[in-house]
Short mmCIF file of C-alpha atoms and ligand atoms in Angstrom, two decimals:
data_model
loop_
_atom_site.label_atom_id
_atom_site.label_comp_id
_atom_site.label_asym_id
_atom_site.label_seq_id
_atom_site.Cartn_x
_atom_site.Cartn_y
_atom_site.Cartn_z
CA UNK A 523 96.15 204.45 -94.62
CA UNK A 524 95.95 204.90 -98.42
CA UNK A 525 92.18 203.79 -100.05
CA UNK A 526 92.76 199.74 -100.92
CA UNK A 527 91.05 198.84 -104.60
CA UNK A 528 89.42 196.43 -105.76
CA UNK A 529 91.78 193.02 -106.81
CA UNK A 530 89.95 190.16 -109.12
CA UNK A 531 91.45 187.47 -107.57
CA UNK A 532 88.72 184.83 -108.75
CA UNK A 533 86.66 184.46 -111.54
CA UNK A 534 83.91 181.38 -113.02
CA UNK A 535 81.31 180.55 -114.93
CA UNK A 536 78.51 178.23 -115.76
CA UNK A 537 76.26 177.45 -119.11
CA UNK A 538 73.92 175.22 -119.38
CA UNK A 539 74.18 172.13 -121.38
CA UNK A 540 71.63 171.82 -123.88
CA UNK A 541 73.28 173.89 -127.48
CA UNK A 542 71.00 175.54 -129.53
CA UNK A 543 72.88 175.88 -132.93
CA UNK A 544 72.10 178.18 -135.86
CA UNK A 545 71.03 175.20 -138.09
CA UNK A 546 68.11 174.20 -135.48
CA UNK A 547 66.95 177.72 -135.46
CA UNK A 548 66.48 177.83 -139.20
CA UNK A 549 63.79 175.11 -138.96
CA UNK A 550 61.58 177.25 -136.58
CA UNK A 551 62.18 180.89 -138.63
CA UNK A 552 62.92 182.09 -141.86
CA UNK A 553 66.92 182.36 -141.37
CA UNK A 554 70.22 180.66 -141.96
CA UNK A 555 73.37 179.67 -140.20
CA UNK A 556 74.76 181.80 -143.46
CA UNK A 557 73.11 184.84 -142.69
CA UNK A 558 73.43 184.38 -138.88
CA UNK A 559 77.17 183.52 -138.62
CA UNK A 560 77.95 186.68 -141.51
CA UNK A 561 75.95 189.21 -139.62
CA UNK A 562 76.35 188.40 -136.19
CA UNK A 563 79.57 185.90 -135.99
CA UNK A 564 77.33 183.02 -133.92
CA UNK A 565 77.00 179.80 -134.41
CA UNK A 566 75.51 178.54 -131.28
CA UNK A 567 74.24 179.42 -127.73
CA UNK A 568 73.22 177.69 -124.51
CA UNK A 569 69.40 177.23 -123.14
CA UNK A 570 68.65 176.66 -120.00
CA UNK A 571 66.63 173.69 -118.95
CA UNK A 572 63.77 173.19 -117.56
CA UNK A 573 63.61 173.94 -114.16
CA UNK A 574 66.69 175.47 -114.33
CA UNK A 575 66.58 179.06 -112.85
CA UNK A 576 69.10 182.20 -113.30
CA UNK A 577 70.16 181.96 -109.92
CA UNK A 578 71.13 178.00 -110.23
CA UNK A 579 73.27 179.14 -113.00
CA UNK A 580 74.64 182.01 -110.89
CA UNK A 581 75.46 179.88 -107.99
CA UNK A 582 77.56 177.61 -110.39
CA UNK A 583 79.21 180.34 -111.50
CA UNK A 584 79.83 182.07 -108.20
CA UNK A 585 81.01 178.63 -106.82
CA UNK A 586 83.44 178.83 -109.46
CA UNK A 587 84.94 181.86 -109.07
CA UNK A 588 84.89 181.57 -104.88
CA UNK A 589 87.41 178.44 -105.97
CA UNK A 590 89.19 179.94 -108.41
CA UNK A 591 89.66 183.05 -105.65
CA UNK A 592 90.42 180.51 -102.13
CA UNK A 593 87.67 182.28 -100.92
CA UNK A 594 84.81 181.11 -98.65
CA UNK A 595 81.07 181.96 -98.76
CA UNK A 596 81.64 182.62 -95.01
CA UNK A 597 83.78 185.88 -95.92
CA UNK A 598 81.85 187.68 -98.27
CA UNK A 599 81.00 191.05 -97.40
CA UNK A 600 78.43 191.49 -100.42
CA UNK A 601 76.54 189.52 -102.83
CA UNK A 602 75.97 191.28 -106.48
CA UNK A 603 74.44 189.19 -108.95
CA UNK A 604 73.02 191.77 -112.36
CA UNK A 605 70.24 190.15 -114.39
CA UNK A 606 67.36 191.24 -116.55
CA UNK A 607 65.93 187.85 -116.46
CA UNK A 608 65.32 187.49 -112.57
CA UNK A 609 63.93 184.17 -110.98
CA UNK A 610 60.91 186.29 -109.47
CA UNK A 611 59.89 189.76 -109.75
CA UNK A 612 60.98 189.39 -105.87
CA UNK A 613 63.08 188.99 -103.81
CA UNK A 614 65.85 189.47 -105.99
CA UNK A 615 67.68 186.93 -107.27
CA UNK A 616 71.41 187.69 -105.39
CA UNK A 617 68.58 187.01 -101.89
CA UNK A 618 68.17 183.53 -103.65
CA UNK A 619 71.86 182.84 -104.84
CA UNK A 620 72.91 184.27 -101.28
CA UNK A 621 70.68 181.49 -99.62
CA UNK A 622 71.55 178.72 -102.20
CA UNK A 623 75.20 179.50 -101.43
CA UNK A 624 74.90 179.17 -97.38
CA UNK A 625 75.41 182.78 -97.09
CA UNK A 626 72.52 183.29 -95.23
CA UNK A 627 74.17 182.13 -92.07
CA UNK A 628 76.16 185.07 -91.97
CA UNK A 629 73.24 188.02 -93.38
CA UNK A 630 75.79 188.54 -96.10
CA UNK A 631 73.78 191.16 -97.84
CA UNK A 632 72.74 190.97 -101.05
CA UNK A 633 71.04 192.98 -103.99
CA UNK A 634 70.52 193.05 -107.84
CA UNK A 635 71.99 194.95 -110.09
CA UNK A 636 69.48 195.82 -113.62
CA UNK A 637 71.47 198.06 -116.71
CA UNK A 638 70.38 195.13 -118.94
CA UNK A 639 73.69 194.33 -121.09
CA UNK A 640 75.74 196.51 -119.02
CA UNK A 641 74.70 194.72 -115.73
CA UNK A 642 78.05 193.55 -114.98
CA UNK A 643 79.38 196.78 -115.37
CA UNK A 644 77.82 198.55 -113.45
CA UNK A 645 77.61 196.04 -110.27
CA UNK A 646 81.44 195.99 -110.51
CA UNK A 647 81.51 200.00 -109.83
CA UNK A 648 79.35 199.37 -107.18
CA UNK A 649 81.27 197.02 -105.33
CA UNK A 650 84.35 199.14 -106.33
CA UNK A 651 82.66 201.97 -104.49
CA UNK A 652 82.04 199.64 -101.35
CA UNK A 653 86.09 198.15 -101.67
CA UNK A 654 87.40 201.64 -102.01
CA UNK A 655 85.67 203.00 -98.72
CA UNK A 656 86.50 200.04 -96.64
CA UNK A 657 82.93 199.08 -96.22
CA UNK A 658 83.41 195.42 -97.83
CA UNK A 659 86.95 193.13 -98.18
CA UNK A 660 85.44 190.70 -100.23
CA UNK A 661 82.38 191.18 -102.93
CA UNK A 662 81.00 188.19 -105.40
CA UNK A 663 79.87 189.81 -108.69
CA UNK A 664 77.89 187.84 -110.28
CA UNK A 665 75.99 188.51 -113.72
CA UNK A 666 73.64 185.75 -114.74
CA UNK A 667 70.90 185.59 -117.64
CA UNK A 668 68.10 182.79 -118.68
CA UNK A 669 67.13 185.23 -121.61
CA UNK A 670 65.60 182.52 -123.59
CA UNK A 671 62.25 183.08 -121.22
CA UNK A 672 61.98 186.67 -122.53
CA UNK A 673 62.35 185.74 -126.28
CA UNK A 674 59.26 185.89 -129.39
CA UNK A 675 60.92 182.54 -131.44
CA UNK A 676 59.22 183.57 -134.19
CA UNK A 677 61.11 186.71 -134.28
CA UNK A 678 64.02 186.00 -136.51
CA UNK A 679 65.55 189.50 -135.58
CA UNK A 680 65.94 188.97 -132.13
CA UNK A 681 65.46 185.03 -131.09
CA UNK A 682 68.93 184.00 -133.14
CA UNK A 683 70.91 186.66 -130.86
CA UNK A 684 70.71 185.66 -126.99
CA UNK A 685 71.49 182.75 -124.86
CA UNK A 686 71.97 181.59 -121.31
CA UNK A 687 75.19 181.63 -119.38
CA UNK A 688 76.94 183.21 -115.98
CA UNK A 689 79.79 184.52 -115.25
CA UNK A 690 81.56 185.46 -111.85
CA UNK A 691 84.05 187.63 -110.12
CA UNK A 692 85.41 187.54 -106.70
CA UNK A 693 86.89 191.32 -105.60
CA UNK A 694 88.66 191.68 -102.71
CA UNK A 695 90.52 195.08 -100.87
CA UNK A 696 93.89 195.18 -101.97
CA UNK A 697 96.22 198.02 -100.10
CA UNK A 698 99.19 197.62 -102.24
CA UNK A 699 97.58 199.81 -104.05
CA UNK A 700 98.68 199.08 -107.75
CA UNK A 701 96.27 196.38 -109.03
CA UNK A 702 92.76 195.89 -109.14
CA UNK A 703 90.07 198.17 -110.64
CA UNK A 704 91.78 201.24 -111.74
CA UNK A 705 87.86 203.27 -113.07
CA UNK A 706 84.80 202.70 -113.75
CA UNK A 707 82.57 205.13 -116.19
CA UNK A 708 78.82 204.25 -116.54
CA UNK A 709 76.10 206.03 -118.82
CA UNK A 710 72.78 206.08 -119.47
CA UNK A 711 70.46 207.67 -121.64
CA UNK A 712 66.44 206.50 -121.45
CA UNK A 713 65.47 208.48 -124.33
CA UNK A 714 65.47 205.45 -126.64
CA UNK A 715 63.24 203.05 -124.88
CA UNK A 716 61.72 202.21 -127.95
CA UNK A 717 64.48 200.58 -129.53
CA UNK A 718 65.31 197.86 -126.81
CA UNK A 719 62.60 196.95 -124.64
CA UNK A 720 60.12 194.09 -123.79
CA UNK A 721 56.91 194.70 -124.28
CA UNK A 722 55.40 193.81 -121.31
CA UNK A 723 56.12 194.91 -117.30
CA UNK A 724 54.90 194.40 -113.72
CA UNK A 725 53.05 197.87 -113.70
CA UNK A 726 52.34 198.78 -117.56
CA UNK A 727 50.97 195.07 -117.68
CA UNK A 728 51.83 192.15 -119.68
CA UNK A 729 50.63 191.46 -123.48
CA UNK A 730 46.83 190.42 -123.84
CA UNK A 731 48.24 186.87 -123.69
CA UNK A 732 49.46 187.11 -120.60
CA UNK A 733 53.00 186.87 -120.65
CA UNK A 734 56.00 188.72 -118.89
CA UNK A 735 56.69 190.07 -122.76
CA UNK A 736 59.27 189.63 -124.99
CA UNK A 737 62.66 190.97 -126.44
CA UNK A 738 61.60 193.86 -129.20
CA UNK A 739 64.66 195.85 -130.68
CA UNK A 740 65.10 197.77 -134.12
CA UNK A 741 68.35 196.27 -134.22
CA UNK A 742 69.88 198.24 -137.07
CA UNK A 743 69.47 201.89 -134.64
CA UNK A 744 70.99 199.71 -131.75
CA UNK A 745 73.65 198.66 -133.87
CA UNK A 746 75.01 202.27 -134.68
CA UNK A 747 74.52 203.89 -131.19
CA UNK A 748 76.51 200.75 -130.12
CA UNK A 749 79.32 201.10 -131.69
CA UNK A 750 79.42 204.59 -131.21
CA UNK A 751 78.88 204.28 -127.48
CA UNK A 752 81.44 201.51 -127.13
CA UNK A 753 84.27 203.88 -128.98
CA UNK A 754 83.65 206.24 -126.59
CA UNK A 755 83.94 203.80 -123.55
CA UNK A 756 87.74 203.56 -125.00
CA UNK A 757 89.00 206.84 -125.24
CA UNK A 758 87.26 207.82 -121.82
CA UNK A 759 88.97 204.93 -120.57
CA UNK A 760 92.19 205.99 -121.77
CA UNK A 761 91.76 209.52 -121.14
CA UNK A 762 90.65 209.03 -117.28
CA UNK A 763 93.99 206.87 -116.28
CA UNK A 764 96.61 208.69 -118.72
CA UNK A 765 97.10 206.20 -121.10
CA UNK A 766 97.45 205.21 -124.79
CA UNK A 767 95.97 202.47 -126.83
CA UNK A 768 98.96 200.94 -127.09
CA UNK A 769 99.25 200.21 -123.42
CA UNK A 770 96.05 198.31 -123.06
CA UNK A 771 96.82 194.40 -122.93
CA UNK A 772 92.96 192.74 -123.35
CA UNK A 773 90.01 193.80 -124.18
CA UNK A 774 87.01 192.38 -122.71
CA UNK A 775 83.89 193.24 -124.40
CA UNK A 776 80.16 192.98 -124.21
CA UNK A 777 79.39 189.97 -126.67
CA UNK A 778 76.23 191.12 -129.07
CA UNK A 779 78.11 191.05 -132.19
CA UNK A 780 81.18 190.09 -133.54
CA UNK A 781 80.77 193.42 -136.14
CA UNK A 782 80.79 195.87 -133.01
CA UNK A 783 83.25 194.11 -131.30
CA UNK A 784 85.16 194.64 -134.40
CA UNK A 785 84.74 198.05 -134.54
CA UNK A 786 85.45 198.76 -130.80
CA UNK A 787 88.87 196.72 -131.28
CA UNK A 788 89.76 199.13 -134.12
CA UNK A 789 89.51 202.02 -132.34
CA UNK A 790 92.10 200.39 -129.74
CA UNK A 791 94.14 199.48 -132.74
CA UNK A 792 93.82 195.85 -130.86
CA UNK A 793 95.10 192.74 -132.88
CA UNK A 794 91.90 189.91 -132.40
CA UNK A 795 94.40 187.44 -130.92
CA UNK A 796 93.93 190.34 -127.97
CA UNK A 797 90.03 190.94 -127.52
CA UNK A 798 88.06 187.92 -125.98
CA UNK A 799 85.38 186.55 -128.36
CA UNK A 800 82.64 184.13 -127.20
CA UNK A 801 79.81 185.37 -128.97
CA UNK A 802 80.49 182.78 -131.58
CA UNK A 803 79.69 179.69 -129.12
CA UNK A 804 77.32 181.63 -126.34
CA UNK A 805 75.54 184.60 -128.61
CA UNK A 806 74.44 187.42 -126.17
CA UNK A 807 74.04 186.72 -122.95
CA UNK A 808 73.52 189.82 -121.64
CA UNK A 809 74.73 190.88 -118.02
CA UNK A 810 76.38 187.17 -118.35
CA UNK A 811 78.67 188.27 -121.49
CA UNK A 812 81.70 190.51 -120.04
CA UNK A 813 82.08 187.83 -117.07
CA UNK A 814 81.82 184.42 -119.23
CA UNK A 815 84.58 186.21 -121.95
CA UNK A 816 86.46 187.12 -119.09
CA UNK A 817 86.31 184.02 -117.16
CA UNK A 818 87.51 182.32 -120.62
CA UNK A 819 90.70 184.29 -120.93
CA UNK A 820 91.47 184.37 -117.36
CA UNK A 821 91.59 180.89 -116.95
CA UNK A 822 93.48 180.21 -120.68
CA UNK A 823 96.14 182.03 -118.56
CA UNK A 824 97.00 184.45 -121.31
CA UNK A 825 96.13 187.63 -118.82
CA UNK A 826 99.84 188.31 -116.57
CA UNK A 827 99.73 189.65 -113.55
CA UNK A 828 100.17 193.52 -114.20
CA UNK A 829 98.03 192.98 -117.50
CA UNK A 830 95.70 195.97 -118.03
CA UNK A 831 92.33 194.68 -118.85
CA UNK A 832 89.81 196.72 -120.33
CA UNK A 833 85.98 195.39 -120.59
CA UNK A 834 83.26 197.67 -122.01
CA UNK A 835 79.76 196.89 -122.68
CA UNK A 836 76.55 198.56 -124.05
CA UNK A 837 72.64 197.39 -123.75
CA UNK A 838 69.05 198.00 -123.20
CA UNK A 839 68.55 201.64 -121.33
CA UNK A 840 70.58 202.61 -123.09
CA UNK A 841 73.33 202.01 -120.12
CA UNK A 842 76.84 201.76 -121.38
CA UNK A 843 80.10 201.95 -119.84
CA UNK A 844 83.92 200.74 -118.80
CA UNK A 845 86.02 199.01 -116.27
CA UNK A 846 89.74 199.17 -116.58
CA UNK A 847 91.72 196.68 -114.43
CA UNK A 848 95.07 196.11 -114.17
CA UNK A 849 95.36 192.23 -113.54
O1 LIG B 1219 73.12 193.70 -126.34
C1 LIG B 1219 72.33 194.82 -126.49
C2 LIG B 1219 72.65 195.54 -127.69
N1 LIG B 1219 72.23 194.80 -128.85
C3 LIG B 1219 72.96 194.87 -129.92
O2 LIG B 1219 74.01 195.43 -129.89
C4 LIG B 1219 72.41 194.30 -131.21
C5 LIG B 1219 72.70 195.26 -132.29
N2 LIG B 1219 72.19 194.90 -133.60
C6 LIG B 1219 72.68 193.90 -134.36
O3 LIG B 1219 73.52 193.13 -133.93
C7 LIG B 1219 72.22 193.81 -135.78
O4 LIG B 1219 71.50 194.97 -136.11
C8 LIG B 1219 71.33 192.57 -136.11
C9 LIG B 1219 72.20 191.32 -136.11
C10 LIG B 1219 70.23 192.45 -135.08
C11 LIG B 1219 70.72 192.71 -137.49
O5 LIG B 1219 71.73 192.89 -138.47
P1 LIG B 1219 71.63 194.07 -139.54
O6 LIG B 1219 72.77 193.91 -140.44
O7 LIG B 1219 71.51 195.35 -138.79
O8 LIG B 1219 70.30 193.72 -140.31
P2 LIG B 1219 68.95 194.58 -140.46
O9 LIG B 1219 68.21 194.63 -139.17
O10 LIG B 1219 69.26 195.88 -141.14
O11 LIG B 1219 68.14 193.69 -141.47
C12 LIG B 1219 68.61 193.43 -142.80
C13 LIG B 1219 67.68 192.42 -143.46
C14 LIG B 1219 66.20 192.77 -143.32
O12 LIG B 1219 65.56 192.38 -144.51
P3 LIG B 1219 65.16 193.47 -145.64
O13 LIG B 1219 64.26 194.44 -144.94
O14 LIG B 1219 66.47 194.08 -146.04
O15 LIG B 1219 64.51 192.64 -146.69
C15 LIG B 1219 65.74 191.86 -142.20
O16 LIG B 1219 64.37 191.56 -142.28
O17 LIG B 1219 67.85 191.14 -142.83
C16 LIG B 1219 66.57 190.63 -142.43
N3 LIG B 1219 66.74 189.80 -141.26
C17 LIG B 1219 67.04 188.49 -141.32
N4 LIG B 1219 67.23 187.66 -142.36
C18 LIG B 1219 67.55 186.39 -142.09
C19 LIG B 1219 66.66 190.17 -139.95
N5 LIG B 1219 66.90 189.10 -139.15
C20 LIG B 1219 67.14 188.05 -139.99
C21 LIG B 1219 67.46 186.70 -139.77
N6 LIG B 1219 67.66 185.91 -140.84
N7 LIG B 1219 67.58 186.17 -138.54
#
């Protein structure tokens, strides 16, 4: 029997309600919606509330995309959920969202997924890997973020980029054979710690004031290694399945900036009306981003069946890479 891939055949999402908008953020630091919106293309994000963890907003997501899919908790084979931001240093939060969703009635295992922006990415190659060999049917992908714990808010050059959100896939083995995920390509490179990081950690210890630390990127560097990372994620793409620019339908990217996105849609020669934007009403939400943007086109029901779908993303490792799906 030929290998089955890896269908979407659900997707969700969940932000929280309270907005934090550009304008509010100008009376805690020395910025403007002006410069914010012009250099970054957002205007507002979501915060989690109080009490409200990374793996509540998971579960609404993954709720959302089990319904979207007609799938039941009671049939999953694996539970992925990517975050940076977990509830607790452990367990992990997919052991918490896998409880919180009645999956622990069936040991559905479950395990986190940490590449920082490119979270999502890489859990969907892993459950690709696990569809592909026949050792799950049906995976929940989940990437989930509550990034405003982890951010200095009186550092103008990071606290005006990230929000909260989470977005969700359900994959499930498909032996036709045609759709689903057609590759993955992930990347790292950990020589540039320096340039994304928080500056504080379980075993190098917390700052003297005893926090978890906080967000600290020289955002300029990022910038240029993003957008040259993210052009690459394109033609590999292309290259790896045969195909040209002109045959990709959507593009999904990570959602830092509307300037790289940009760029990386140039390089596809991709009208706008084509690439999914949210980073004008959610900022960056990290491992969240790729499945929120998705979720948002999905459901607008602009993505046919047969669609090819390409989402890229790039983030603190550096980890970067692609997933090319044909809808
Ligand atoms: O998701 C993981 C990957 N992350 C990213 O991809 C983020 C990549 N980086 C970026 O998106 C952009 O670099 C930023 C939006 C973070 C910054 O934009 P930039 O055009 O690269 O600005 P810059 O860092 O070169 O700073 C230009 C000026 C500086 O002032 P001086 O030194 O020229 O006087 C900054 O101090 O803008 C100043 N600045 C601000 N001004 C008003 C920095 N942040 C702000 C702010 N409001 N919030």
């Amino acid at each position: 029997m030929s290998m089955p891939s890896a269908r979407i055949t659900g997707t969700g999402s969940y932000l929280p309600q309270k907005r934090l908008t550009n304008h509010e953020l100008a009376q805690k630091v020395n910025t403007s919606d002006e410069w914010i919106r012009s250099r970054t293309g957002i205007i507002e994000r979501r915060i989690a509330a109080e009490g409200e963890f990374t793996s509540d907003l998971a579960v609404a997501a993954g709720k959302n995309a089990l319904m979207a899919a007609g799938v039941s908790v009671h049939d999953l084979d694996l539970i992925l959920t990517a975050t940076t931001t977990p509830d607790l240093i452990f367990p992990s939060t997919a052991s918490i969202v896998q409880h919180k969703l009645g999956a622990h009635l069936n040991r559905t295992p479950a395990f986190d997924i940490q590449a920082v922006c490119s979270g999502f990415i890489y859990a969907l190659s892993v459950a690709d890997q696990f569809i592909r060999t026949g050792a799950c049917r049906r995976v929940l992908v989940i990437g989930a973020e509550t990034l405003s714990r982890i951010l200095d808010w009186s550092d103008r050059g990071t606290c005006i980029l990230f929000g909260d959100g989470a977005g969700a896939v359900v994959l499930e083995a498909d032996h036709g054979g045609k759709r689903g995920i057609l590759s993955t390509h992930l990347h790292a490179d950990g020589a540039h710690v320096d340039l994304l990081y928080t500056h504080g950690g379980v075993s190098r210890g917390g700052p003297s004031e005893g926090g978890i630390g906080t967000i600290r990127m020289h955002g300029n560097e990022v910038f240029k290694q993003a957008v040259k990372a993210l052009e690459g994620c394109v033609d590999e793409a292309l290259d790896a399945n045969g195909l040209t620019k002109e045959q990709i339908d959507w593009l999904v990217p990570h959602q830092a900036n509307i300037r790289i996105i940009q760029s990386t849609a140039k390089r596809l020669g991709m009208p706008m009306e084509r690439v999914a934007v949210t980073v004008d009403r959610h900022g960056n939400t990290s491992a969240a981003s790729v499945p929120l943007a998705l979720d948002e086109v999905a459901r607008s029901g602009l993505i046919q069946p047969d669609h090819l779908v390409l989402m890229a993303a790039f983030g603190g490792g550096f980890t970067w890479g692609s997933a090319l799906v044909r809808w």
